Amino acid sequence: MPPAATPTVVERTAKGPTARNFQVGVYLNVQPDCTSGTLPALRMVTPPANGTVSIKRGKVSATNYKQCLALEVPGFIAFYQSKADFVGSDEVTIEVKYPAGRTEVQRIRIDVGGSGGGVVPALPKTPQGQKI
């Protein structure tokens, strides 16, 4: 068996309101033919100090993604919710393992404050057959 590849480390940011659920990540696997591959395995390496992260399964729709004009595939969506009185910065580290053997460690810095709406993080550019 070949040695495990070194995980890619990705730094990301998200922003949202205090004490309310907002999206901090989307995890899926799009194949070259625009169908869904096996979803990645997710593991929380470092939990947030001032809130919680929950993962929900859902459908992700996208248009004009790589060679796919339109697609709808299953995915995992990560949500963060801070403690009731927390305002400031928090961080979570999530390990994402794809079926083909690629591993990504995502460090997500979360800015929490006020009651404003959340900002969906930009989707990173990834190799074909991987997540968006």
Tab-separated table of C-alpha atoms in Angstrom:
chain	number	residue	atom	x	y	z
A	1	MET	CA	0.000	0.000	0.000
A	2	PRO	CA	1.422	3.446	-0.911
A	3	PRO	CA	2.135	5.897	1.903
A	4	ALA	CA	-0.652	8.349	2.705
A	5	ALA	CA	-0.355	11.686	0.949
A	6	THR	CA	0.237	14.769	3.061
A	7	PRO	CA	-3.097	16.520	3.660
A	8	THR	CA	-3.699	19.835	1.925
A	9	VAL	CA	-4.324	22.615	4.462
A	10	VAL	CA	-6.952	25.175	3.473
A	11	GLU	CA	-7.585	28.396	5.432
A	12	ARG	CA	-11.124	29.776	5.122
A	13	THR	CA	-13.306	32.388	6.809
A	14	ALA	CA	-17.017	32.728	7.538
A	15	LYS	CA	-19.099	35.388	9.238
A	16	GLY	CA	-22.457	35.303	10.941
A	17	PRO	CA	-24.697	36.437	13.770
A	18	THR	CA	-24.436	35.568	17.459
A	19	ALA	CA	-26.442	32.538	18.674
A	20	ARG	CA	-27.879	31.649	15.236
A	21	ASN	CA	-27.023	28.810	12.839
A	22	PHE	CA	-25.156	29.852	9.689
A	23	GLN	CA	-23.320	27.938	6.978
A	24	VAL	CA	-19.535	27.605	7.195
A	25	GLY	CA	-18.813	24.816	4.678
A	26	VAL	CA	-20.151	22.637	1.847
A	27	TYR	CA	-18.681	19.204	1.099
A	28	LEU	CA	-19.497	17.123	-1.984
A	29	ASN	CA	-17.903	15.109	-4.756
A	30	VAL	CA	-18.684	15.989	-8.406
A	31	GLN	CA	-17.471	13.576	-11.084
A	32	PRO	CA	-16.298	14.634	-14.593
A	33	ASP	CA	-19.704	13.528	-16.005
A	34	CYS	CA	-21.464	15.955	-13.587
A	35	THR	CA	-22.871	13.195	-11.376
A	36	SER	CA	-22.214	12.759	-7.679
A	37	GLY	CA	-19.412	10.563	-6.417
A	38	THR	CA	-19.190	9.056	-2.954
A	39	LEU	CA	-19.400	11.798	-0.344
A	40	PRO	CA	-16.249	12.551	1.655
A	41	ALA	CA	-15.801	11.497	5.285
A	42	LEU	CA	-15.699	14.448	7.701
A	43	ARG	CA	-13.985	14.563	11.086
A	44	MET	CA	-13.754	17.491	13.488
A	45	VAL	CA	-10.084	17.814	14.437
A	46	THR	CA	-10.465	20.888	16.651
A	47	PRO	CA	-13.934	21.937	17.850
A	48	PRO	CA	-14.805	25.632	18.169
A	49	ALA	CA	-14.213	27.091	21.631
A	50	ASN	CA	-17.275	29.336	21.680
A	51	GLY	CA	-19.966	27.429	19.808
A	52	THR	CA	-20.921	24.222	18.041
A	53	VAL	CA	-20.664	22.836	14.513
A	54	SER	CA	-23.334	20.556	13.097
A	55	ILE	CA	-23.373	18.717	9.785
A	56	LYS	CA	-26.546	18.274	7.756
A	57	ARG	CA	-27.115	16.351	4.568
A	58	GLY	CA	-28.757	18.215	1.709
A	59	LYS	CA	-28.908	18.767	-2.043
A	60	VAL	CA	-26.511	21.252	-3.598
A	61	SER	CA	-27.421	22.947	-6.882
A	62	ALA	CA	-24.867	24.717	-9.057
A	63	THR	CA	-24.691	26.215	-12.537
A	64	ASN	CA	-21.656	26.760	-14.736
A	65	TYR	CA	-19.373	24.726	-12.473
A	66	LYS	CA	-16.354	23.444	-14.433
A	67	GLN	CA	-17.785	21.610	-17.456
A	68	CYS	CA	-21.219	21.182	-15.827
A	69	LEU	CA	-23.828	23.676	-17.024
A	70	ALA	CA	-26.251	22.667	-14.251
A	71	LEU	CA	-26.147	20.021	-11.549
A	72	GLU	CA	-27.834	18.935	-8.364
A	73	VAL	CA	-25.953	16.528	-6.132
A	74	PRO	CA	-26.117	15.396	-2.498
A	75	GLY	CA	-23.686	16.974	-0.082
A	76	PHE	CA	-22.837	17.689	3.525
A	77	ILE	CA	-23.346	21.239	4.794
A	78	ALA	CA	-21.577	22.470	7.942
A	79	PHE	CA	-23.341	24.982	10.204
A	80	TYR	CA	-21.911	26.942	13.138
A	81	GLN	CA	-23.828	28.383	16.096
A	82	SER	CA	-22.112	30.455	18.794
A	83	LYS	CA	-22.914	30.587	22.478
A	84	ALA	CA	-25.755	33.009	23.314
A	85	ASP	CA	-23.549	35.906	24.432
A	86	PHE	CA	-20.451	35.370	22.278
A	87	VAL	CA	-19.108	38.098	19.976
A	88	GLY	CA	-15.651	37.728	18.469
A	89	SER	CA	-13.560	35.195	16.584
A	90	ASP	CA	-13.799	31.417	16.775
A	91	GLU	CA	-12.124	28.636	14.812
A	92	VAL	CA	-12.871	25.045	13.836
A	93	THR	CA	-10.669	22.516	12.030
A	94	ILE	CA	-12.355	19.860	9.879
A	95	GLU	CA	-10.609	16.968	8.138
A	96	VAL	CA	-12.174	16.020	4.778
A	97	LYS	CA	-11.244	12.578	3.369
A	98	TYR	CA	-12.251	11.835	-0.221
A	99	PRO	CA	-12.762	8.262	-1.503
A	100	ALA	CA	-9.837	8.547	-3.965
A	101	GLY	CA	-7.444	9.057	-1.025
A	102	ARG	CA	-7.043	12.840	-1.053
A	103	THR	CA	-7.265	14.475	2.400
A	104	GLU	CA	-7.871	18.145	3.088
A	105	VAL	CA	-7.653	19.877	6.480
A	106	GLN	CA	-9.827	22.989	6.588
A	107	ARG	CA	-9.160	25.646	9.215
A	108	ILE	CA	-12.239	27.855	9.283
A	109	ARG	CA	-11.985	31.202	11.096
A	110	ILE	CA	-15.451	32.339	12.120
A	111	ASP	CA	-16.231	35.986	12.875
A	112	VAL	CA	-19.280	36.166	15.129
A	113	GLY	CA	-21.116	39.318	16.003
A	114	GLY	CA	-24.419	41.114	16.146
A	115	SER	CA	-27.573	39.922	14.438
A	116	GLY	CA	-26.567	40.467	10.802
A	117	GLY	CA	-26.900	37.801	8.134
A	118	GLY	CA	-24.239	35.208	7.462
A	119	VAL	CA	-21.876	35.326	4.522
A	120	VAL	CA	-21.495	32.122	2.552
A	121	PRO	CA	-17.797	31.360	2.062
A	122	ALA	CA	-16.472	31.394	-1.485
A	123	LEU	CA	-16.169	27.961	-3.044
A	124	PRO	CA	-12.511	26.970	-3.462
A	125	LYS	CA	-11.167	25.827	-6.829
A	126	THR	CA	-10.498	22.094	-6.713
A	127	PRO	CA	-9.414	19.342	-9.109
A	128	GLN	CA	-12.098	17.627	-11.167
A	129	GLY	CA	-13.991	14.890	-9.397
A	130	GLN	CA	-13.683	16.636	-6.060
A	131	LYS	CA	-15.807	18.977	-3.999
A	132	ILE	CA	-16.990	22.460	-4.780
